[in-house]
PDB file of C-alpha atoms in Angstrom:
ATOM      1  CA  UNK A   1      48.545 132.614  33.888  1.00 50.00           C
ATOM      2  CA  UNK A   2      48.148 136.388  34.164  1.00 54.00           C
ATOM      3  CA  UNK A   3      51.856 137.121  33.928  1.00 48.00           C
ATOM      4  CA  UNK A   4      52.094 135.129  30.652  1.00 53.00           C
ATOM      5  CA  UNK A   5      49.002 136.869  29.285  1.00 52.00           C
ATOM      6  CA  UNK A   6      50.674 140.190  29.983  1.00 54.00           C
ATOM      7  CA  UNK A   7      53.740 139.025  28.068  1.00 50.00           C
ATOM      8  CA  UNK A   8      51.706 137.952  25.062  1.00 47.00           C
ATOM      9  CA  UNK A   9      49.705 141.146  25.149  1.00 47.00           C
ATOM     10  CA  UNK A  10      52.653 143.433  25.264  1.00 50.00           C
ATOM     11  CA  UNK A  11      52.035 144.491  28.861  1.00 55.00           C
ATOM     12  CA  UNK A  12      55.426 143.362  30.126  1.00 56.00           C
ATOM     13  CA  UNK A  13      57.609 146.145  31.317  1.00 76.00           C
ATOM     14  CA  UNK A  14      60.988 146.957  29.821  1.00 86.00           C
ATOM     15  CA  UNK A  15      63.784 145.316  31.769  1.00 93.00           C
ATOM     16  CA  UNK A  16      67.575 145.817  31.708  1.00 95.00           C
ATOM     17  CA  UNK A  17      69.450 142.521  32.088  1.00 95.00           C
ATOM     18  CA  UNK A  18      72.754 144.404  32.373  1.00 97.00           C
ATOM     19  CA  UNK A  19      71.522 146.444  35.341  1.00 96.00           C
ATOM     20  CA  UNK A  20      70.140 143.309  36.890  1.00 97.00           C
ATOM     21  CA  UNK A  21      73.535 141.546  36.706  1.00 97.00           C
ATOM     22  CA  UNK A  22      75.270 144.604  38.097  1.00 97.00           C
ATOM     23  CA  UNK A  23      72.767 144.758  40.961  1.00 97.00           C
ATOM     24  CA  UNK A  24      73.092 141.062  41.718  1.00 97.00           C
ATOM     25  CA  UNK A  25      76.901 141.298  41.825  1.00 97.00           C
ATOM     26  CA  UNK A  26      76.840 144.407  44.039  1.00 97.00           C
ATOM     27  CA  UNK A  27      74.402 142.866  46.488  1.00 97.00           C
ATOM     28  CA  UNK A  28      76.274 139.581  46.474  1.00 96.00           C
ATOM     29  CA  UNK A  29      79.785 140.925  47.139  1.00 95.00           C
ATOM     30  CA  UNK A  30      79.215 144.047  49.249  1.00 96.00           C
ATOM     31  CA  UNK A  31      76.973 142.497  51.874  1.00 97.00           C
ATOM     32  CA  UNK A  32      76.834 139.432  54.059  1.00 95.00           C
ATOM     33  CA  UNK A  33      78.630 137.936  57.043  1.00 92.00           C
ATOM     34  CA  UNK A  34      81.918 139.565  56.010  1.00 93.00           C
ATOM     35  CA  UNK A  35      80.508 143.099  56.058  1.00 94.00           C
ATOM     36  CA  UNK A  36      81.241 145.078  59.240  1.00 90.00           C
ATOM     37  CA  UNK A  37      77.656 146.266  59.495  1.00 94.00           C
ATOM     38  CA  UNK A  38      74.804 144.913  61.654  1.00 96.00           C
ATOM     39  CA  UNK A  39      72.449 142.624  59.799  1.00 97.00           C
ATOM     40  CA  UNK A  40      69.351 144.888  60.113  1.00 97.00           C
ATOM     41  CA  UNK A  41      71.310 147.791  58.626  1.00 98.00           C
ATOM     42  CA  UNK A  42      72.474 145.584  55.780  1.00 98.00           C
ATOM     43  CA  UNK A  43      68.940 144.449  55.059  1.00 98.00           C
ATOM     44  CA  UNK A  44      67.856 148.104  54.879  1.00 98.00           C
ATOM     45  CA  UNK A  45      70.721 148.931  52.502  1.00 98.00           C
ATOM     46  CA  UNK A  46      70.017 145.947  50.218  1.00 98.00           C
ATOM     47  CA  UNK A  47      66.276 146.647  50.183  1.00 98.00           C
ATOM     48  CA  UNK A  48      67.023 150.201  49.140  1.00 97.00           C
ATOM     49  CA  UNK A  49      69.148 148.974  46.247  1.00 97.00           C
ATOM     50  CA  UNK A  50      66.539 146.591  44.874  1.00 98.00           C
ATOM     51  CA  UNK A  51      64.191 149.240  43.523  1.00 95.00           C
ATOM     52  CA  UNK A  52      62.134 149.329  40.348  1.00 95.00           C
ATOM     53  CA  UNK A  53      61.282 146.368  38.169  1.00 97.00           C
ATOM     54  CA  UNK A  54      64.896 145.328  37.682  1.00 97.00           C
ATOM     55  CA  UNK A  55      65.408 145.311  41.451  1.00 98.00           C
ATOM     56  CA  UNK A  56      62.251 143.199  41.779  1.00 98.00           C
ATOM     57  CA  UNK A  57      63.580 140.683  39.231  1.00 98.00           C
ATOM     58  CA  UNK A  58      66.864 140.426  41.197  1.00 98.00           C
ATOM     59  CA  UNK A  59      65.014 139.985  44.436  1.00 98.00           C
ATOM     60  CA  UNK A  60      62.928 137.155  42.966  1.00 98.00           C
ATOM     61  CA  UNK A  61      66.083 135.585  41.502  1.00 98.00           C
ATOM     62  CA  UNK A  62      67.809 135.687  44.904  1.00 98.00           C
ATOM     63  CA  UNK A  63      64.890 133.887  46.616  1.00 98.00           C
ATOM     64  CA  UNK A  64      64.697 131.190  43.895  1.00 98.00           C
ATOM     65  CA  UNK A  65      68.416 130.688  43.718  1.00 98.00           C
ATOM     66  CA  UNK A  66      68.652 130.276  47.466  1.00 98.00           C
ATOM     67  CA  UNK A  67      65.844 127.721  47.487  1.00 98.00           C
ATOM     68  CA  UNK A  68      67.536 125.775  44.648  1.00 98.00           C
ATOM     69  CA  UNK A  69      70.961 125.852  46.349  1.00 98.00           C
ATOM     70  CA  UNK A  70      69.567 124.732  49.686  1.00 98.00           C
ATOM     71  CA  UNK A  71      67.741 121.797  48.018  1.00 98.00           C
ATOM     72  CA  UNK A  72      70.946 120.766  46.159  1.00 98.00           C
ATOM     73  CA  UNK A  73      72.851 120.989  49.454  1.00 98.00           C
ATOM     74  CA  UNK A  74      70.389 118.772  51.295  1.00 98.00           C
ATOM     75  CA  UNK A  75      70.461 116.268  48.428  1.00 98.00           C
ATOM     76  CA  UNK A  76      74.265 116.144  48.652  1.00 98.00           C
ATOM     77  CA  UNK A  77      74.098 115.689  52.441  1.00 97.00           C
ATOM     78  CA  UNK A  78      71.616 112.859  52.045  1.00 97.00           C
ATOM     79  CA  UNK A  79      73.794 111.220  49.428  1.00 97.00           C
ATOM     80  CA  UNK A  80      76.832 111.474  51.675  1.00 97.00           C
ATOM     81  CA  UNK A  81      74.960 109.988  54.609  1.00 97.00           C
ATOM     82  CA  UNK A  82      73.853 107.073  52.379  1.00 96.00           C
ATOM     83  CA  UNK A  83      77.420 106.593  51.198  1.00 96.00           C
ATOM     84  CA  UNK A  84      78.826 106.449  54.647  1.00 95.00           C
ATOM     85  CA  UNK A  85      76.089 104.577  56.496  1.00 94.00           C
ATOM     86  CA  UNK A  86      73.812 102.953  53.925  1.00 95.00           C
ATOM     87  CA  UNK A  87      70.930 104.951  55.360  1.00 94.00           C
ATOM     88  CA  UNK A  88      68.685 106.283  52.629  1.00 95.00           C
ATOM     89  CA  UNK A  89      67.012 109.657  53.183  1.00 96.00           C
ATOM     90  CA  UNK A  90      64.268 111.207  51.049  1.00 95.00           C
ATOM     91  CA  UNK A  91      64.566 114.894  50.285  1.00 97.00           C
ATOM     92  CA  UNK A  92      61.177 116.440  49.218  1.00 96.00           C
ATOM     93  CA  UNK A  93      61.188 120.121  48.456  1.00 95.00           C
ATOM     94  CA  UNK A  94      57.489 120.587  49.278  1.00 93.00           C
ATOM     95  CA  UNK A  95      58.033 119.376  52.829  1.00 97.00           C
ATOM     96  CA  UNK A  96      61.435 119.156  54.458  1.00 97.00           C
ATOM     97  CA  UNK A  97      60.135 118.446  57.926  1.00 96.00           C
ATOM     98  CA  UNK A  98      60.096 114.614  57.638  1.00 95.00           C
ATOM     99  CA  UNK A  99      63.753 114.714  56.534  1.00 97.00           C
ATOM    100  CA  UNK A 100      64.767 116.897  59.475  1.00 96.00           C
ATOM    101  CA  UNK A 101      62.632 114.839  61.877  1.00 94.00           C
ATOM    102  CA  UNK A 102      64.401 111.709  60.817  1.00 93.00           C
ATOM    103  CA  UNK A 103      67.970 112.958  60.475  1.00 94.00           C
ATOM    104  CA  UNK A 104      68.177 116.353  62.103  1.00 88.00           C
ATOM    105  CA  UNK A 105      71.333 115.863  64.160  1.00 90.00           C
ATOM    106  CA  UNK A 106      73.132 114.483  61.099  1.00 94.00           C
ATOM    107  CA  UNK A 107      72.181 117.438  58.876  1.00 96.00           C
ATOM    108  CA  UNK A 108      73.831 120.802  58.412  1.00 96.00           C
ATOM    109  CA  UNK A 109      71.444 123.800  58.034  1.00 97.00           C
ATOM    110  CA  UNK A 110      71.931 124.662  54.389  1.00 97.00           C
ATOM    111  CA  UNK A 111      70.966 128.381  54.451  1.00 97.00           C
ATOM    112  CA  UNK A 112      74.105 129.466  56.314  1.00 93.00           C
ATOM    113  CA  UNK A 113      76.706 128.384  53.768  1.00 89.00           C
ATOM    114  CA  UNK A 114      75.259 128.682  50.254  1.00 94.00           C
ATOM    115  CA  UNK A 115      77.468 128.549  47.188  1.00 95.00           C
ATOM    116  CA  UNK A 116      76.185 131.991  46.174  1.00 96.00           C
ATOM    117  CA  UNK A 117      77.254 133.499  49.418  1.00 95.00           C
ATOM    118  CA  UNK A 118      73.821 134.953  50.049  1.00 98.00           C
ATOM    119  CA  UNK A 119      73.206 135.213  53.774  1.00 98.00           C
ATOM    120  CA  UNK A 120      69.757 134.325  55.155  1.00 98.00           C
ATOM    121  CA  UNK A 121      69.678 137.330  57.453  1.00 98.00           C
ATOM    122  CA  UNK A 122      70.875 139.864  54.851  1.00 98.00           C
ATOM    123  CA  UNK A 123      70.324 139.322  51.114  1.00 98.00           C
ATOM    124  CA  UNK A 124      67.614 136.711  51.634  1.00 98.00           C
ATOM    125  CA  UNK A 125      65.718 138.770  54.175  1.00 98.00           C
ATOM    126  CA  UNK A 126      65.966 141.848  51.978  1.00 98.00           C
ATOM    127  CA  UNK A 127      64.893 140.033  48.814  1.00 98.00           C
ATOM    128  CA  UNK A 128      61.924 138.464  50.551  1.00 98.00           C
ATOM    129  CA  UNK A 129      60.816 141.871  51.808  1.00 98.00           C
ATOM    130  CA  UNK A 130      61.098 143.353  48.277  1.00 98.00           C
ATOM    131  CA  UNK A 131      59.044 140.614  46.566  1.00 98.00           C
ATOM    132  CA  UNK A 132      56.371 140.928  49.245  1.00 98.00           C
ATOM    133  CA  UNK A 133      56.104 144.715  49.147  1.00 98.00           C
ATOM    134  CA  UNK A 134      55.956 144.640  45.317  1.00 97.00           C
ATOM    135  CA  UNK A 135      53.655 141.572  45.093  1.00 97.00           C
ATOM    136  CA  UNK A 136      51.137 143.428  42.938  1.00 96.00           C
ATOM    137  CA  UNK A 137      53.782 143.942  40.249  1.00 96.00           C
ATOM    138  CA  UNK A 138      55.326 140.482  40.260  1.00 96.00           C
ATOM    139  CA  UNK A 139      53.164 139.239  37.408  1.00 94.00           C
ATOM    140  CA  UNK A 140      54.648 141.929  35.195  1.00 94.00           C
ATOM    141  CA  UNK A 141      58.230 140.563  35.535  1.00 96.00           C
ATOM    142  CA  UNK A 142      57.990 136.870  36.511  1.00 95.00           C
ATOM    143  CA  UNK A 143      55.664 133.987  37.246  1.00 96.00           C
ATOM    144  CA  UNK A 144      54.627 134.358  40.868  1.00 97.00           C
ATOM    145  CA  UNK A 145      53.645 130.697  41.284  1.00 97.00           C
ATOM    146  CA  UNK A 146      57.151 129.180  41.468  1.00 97.00           C
ATOM    147  CA  UNK A 147      58.316 132.233  43.400  1.00 98.00           C
ATOM    148  CA  UNK A 148      55.822 131.841  46.206  1.00 98.00           C
ATOM    149  CA  UNK A 149      56.662 128.111  46.273  1.00 98.00           C
ATOM    150  CA  UNK A 150      60.295 129.069  46.845  1.00 98.00           C
ATOM    151  CA  UNK A 151      59.287 131.569  49.586  1.00 98.00           C
ATOM    152  CA  UNK A 152      57.475 128.760  51.376  1.00 98.00           C
ATOM    153  CA  UNK A 153      60.457 126.459  50.819  1.00 98.00           C
ATOM    154  CA  UNK A 154      62.802 128.890  52.477  1.00 98.00           C
ATOM    155  CA  UNK A 155      60.281 129.351  55.356  1.00 98.00           C
ATOM    156  CA  UNK A 156      60.168 125.560  55.782  1.00 98.00           C
ATOM    157  CA  UNK A 157      63.968 125.363  55.916  1.00 97.00           C
ATOM    158  CA  UNK A 158      64.120 128.255  58.420  1.00 98.00           C
ATOM    159  CA  UNK A 159      61.608 126.804  60.857  1.00 97.00           C
ATOM    160  CA  UNK A 160      62.910 123.222  60.505  1.00 95.00           C
ATOM    161  CA  UNK A 161      66.365 124.552  61.332  1.00 95.00           C
ATOM    162  CA  UNK A 162      65.013 126.068  64.503  1.00 96.00           C
ATOM    163  CA  UNK A 163      63.188 122.854  65.554  1.00 94.00           C
ATOM    164  CA  UNK A 164      65.612 120.182  64.444  1.00 94.00           C
ATOM    165  CA  UNK A 165      68.846 121.771  63.307  1.00 92.00           C
ATOM    166  CA  UNK A 166      69.973 123.615  66.440  1.00 92.00           C
ATOM    167  CA  UNK A 167      69.633 127.044  64.749  1.00 95.00           C
ATOM    168  CA  UNK A 168      69.411 129.747  67.391  1.00 96.00           C
ATOM    169  CA  UNK A 169      66.331 131.905  67.323  1.00 97.00           C
ATOM    170  CA  UNK A 170      67.658 135.446  67.671  1.00 97.00           C
ATOM    171  CA  UNK A 171      66.133 138.681  66.461  1.00 98.00           C
ATOM    172  CA  UNK A 172      67.673 138.280  62.979  1.00 98.00           C
ATOM    173  CA  UNK A 173      66.287 134.752  62.596  1.00 98.00           C
ATOM    174  CA  UNK A 174      62.859 135.872  63.836  1.00 98.00           C
ATOM    175  CA  UNK A 175      62.892 138.824  61.440  1.00 98.00           C
ATOM    176  CA  UNK A 176      63.619 136.516  58.514  1.00 98.00           C
ATOM    177  CA  UNK A 177      60.740 134.183  59.480  1.00 98.00           C
ATOM    178  CA  UNK A 178      58.373 137.106  59.909  1.00 98.00           C
ATOM    179  CA  UNK A 179      59.326 138.526  56.472  1.00 98.00           C
ATOM    180  CA  UNK A 180      58.876 135.154  54.836  1.00 98.00           C
ATOM    181  CA  UNK A 181      55.396 134.733  56.340  1.00 98.00           C
ATOM    182  CA  UNK A 182      54.322 138.283  55.548  1.00 98.00           C
ATOM    183  CA  UNK A 183      55.670 138.201  51.953  1.00 98.00           C
ATOM    184  CA  UNK A 184      54.104 134.864  51.257  1.00 98.00           C
ATOM    185  CA  UNK A 185      50.754 136.254  52.354  1.00 98.00           C
ATOM    186  CA  UNK A 186      51.212 139.360  50.175  1.00 98.00           C
ATOM    187  CA  UNK A 187      52.070 137.270  47.080  1.00 98.00           C
ATOM    188  CA  UNK A 188      49.164 134.923  47.647  1.00 98.00           C
ATOM    189  CA  UNK A 189      46.762 137.868  48.007  1.00 97.00           C
ATOM    190  CA  UNK A 190      47.910 139.288  44.714  1.00 97.00           C
ATOM    191  CA  UNK A 191      47.412 136.008  42.772  1.00 96.00           C
ATOM    192  CA  UNK A 192      44.267 135.198  40.822  1.00 92.00           C
ATOM    193  CA  UNK A 193      44.617 131.482  41.535  1.00 93.00           C
ATOM    194  CA  UNK A 194      46.869 130.981  44.633  1.00 95.00           C
ATOM    195  CA  UNK A 195      48.237 127.525  45.295  1.00 95.00           C
ATOM    196  CA  UNK A 196      47.359 125.420  48.303  1.00 95.00           C
ATOM    197  CA  UNK A 197      49.513 126.004  51.355  1.00 97.00           C
ATOM    198  CA  UNK A 198      52.283 123.427  51.629  1.00 97.00           C
ATOM    199  CA  UNK A 199      52.229 120.653  54.245  1.00 97.00           C
ATOM    200  CA  UNK A 200      54.934 122.158  56.488  1.00 96.00           C
ATOM    201  CA  UNK A 201      53.047 125.462  56.723  1.00 97.00           C
ATOM    202  CA  UNK A 202      49.675 123.699  57.442  1.00 97.00           C
ATOM    203  CA  UNK A 203      51.336 121.698  60.187  1.00 96.00           C
ATOM    204  CA  UNK A 204      52.809 124.737  61.864  1.00 97.00           C
ATOM    205  CA  UNK A 205      49.538 126.698  61.593  1.00 97.00           C
ATOM    206  CA  UNK A 206      47.865 124.072  63.814  1.00 96.00           C
ATOM    207  CA  UNK A 207      50.304 124.943  66.605  1.00 95.00           C
ATOM    208  CA  UNK A 208      50.192 127.808  69.077  1.00 94.00           C
ATOM    209  CA  UNK A 209      53.709 127.599  70.572  1.00 93.00           C
ATOM    210  CA  UNK A 210      55.471 130.756  71.667  1.00 96.00           C
ATOM    211  CA  UNK A 211      59.235 130.650  71.141  1.00 96.00           C
ATOM    212  CA  UNK A 212      61.772 132.891  72.869  1.00 97.00           C
ATOM    213  CA  UNK A 213      63.712 135.242  70.646  1.00 98.00           C
ATOM    214  CA  UNK A 214      67.255 136.111  71.828  1.00 97.00           C
ATOM    215  CA  UNK A 215      69.642 138.966  71.499  1.00 96.00           C
ATOM    216  CA  UNK A 216      72.134 138.141  68.677  1.00 94.00           C
ATOM    217  CA  UNK A 217      75.032 139.173  70.899  1.00 90.00           C
ATOM    218  CA  UNK A 218      74.063 137.331  74.049  1.00 89.00           C
ATOM    219  CA  UNK A 219      71.856 134.768  75.762  1.00 90.00           C
ATOM    220  CA  UNK A 220      69.213 137.243  76.936  1.00 93.00           C
ATOM    221  CA  UNK A 221      65.654 136.701  75.621  1.00 96.00           C
ATOM    222  CA  UNK A 222      64.362 139.951  74.180  1.00 96.00           C
ATOM    223  CA  UNK A 223      61.000 138.840  72.735  1.00 96.00           C
ATOM    224  CA  UNK A 224      58.890 136.026  71.476  1.00 97.00           C
ATOM    225  CA  UNK A 225      57.390 134.694  68.288  1.00 97.00           C
ATOM    226  CA  UNK A 226      54.356 132.483  67.743  1.00 98.00           C
ATOM    227  CA  UNK A 227      54.719 131.041  64.264  1.00 97.00           C
ATOM    228  CA  UNK A 228      51.317 129.385  64.150  1.00 97.00           C
ATOM    229  CA  UNK A 229      49.527 132.553  65.128  1.00 97.00           C
ATOM    230  CA  UNK A 230      51.538 134.643  62.739  1.00 97.00           C
ATOM    231  CA  UNK A 231      50.910 132.255  59.851  1.00 98.00           C
ATOM    232  CA  UNK A 232      47.154 132.157  60.550  1.00 97.00           C
ATOM    233  CA  UNK A 233      47.025 135.880  60.635  1.00 96.00           C
ATOM    234  CA  UNK A 234      48.941 136.469  57.398  1.00 96.00           C
ATOM    235  CA  UNK A 235      48.106 133.380  55.311  1.00 97.00           C
ATOM    236  CA  UNK A 236      44.364 132.925  56.086  1.00 91.00           C
ATOM    237  CA  UNK A 237      43.358 136.544  55.522  1.00 70.00           C
TER     238      UNK A 237
END
């Protein structure tokens, strides 16, 4: 792996774990659903904070932590459903769609109430934008392979929430999905040996559905998004 070769060869940049922890705490506690600021403005503010290599490490950590927490949440939900009903559900991180297809109405979308408090339309959206825009530097600070896997995992959870979990597609939701797709494409393009696209992504890429995007403050449709077309454009380049 190129990032590990850089580490062995002394090419790894100097990082400041103390600054990273301070950045993470600041981003975690100052922003989110409780902040009296519109989500796009919060995303811009958080993105501006996550600068330099330490900011890039924090952004990668947020994405990976969110993916891990969402997986643990769905495992807990599946366990609780089994305890109450005897119904056994399989939770596979590489493809959440079969789980949602089978048990969607019984599941809670995990990205909206994570233990960390990270909000999908604020900290997650900002972190995803940072790792994508700095994809060429990722291998200096972390292994991009598990990171891009986590980006795809969050994308899978986002789109499955739309289709099966009753999650409303507003401009903030669409912006998150668009950032996830774009950043995944940027990370793949920067990798020497990119992994194969996961099953959920390949399934959606075969579609050509256009979905209405709504105003966050009301029922009015203000745009549209075609996930399949967007994925083909960004991930097959």
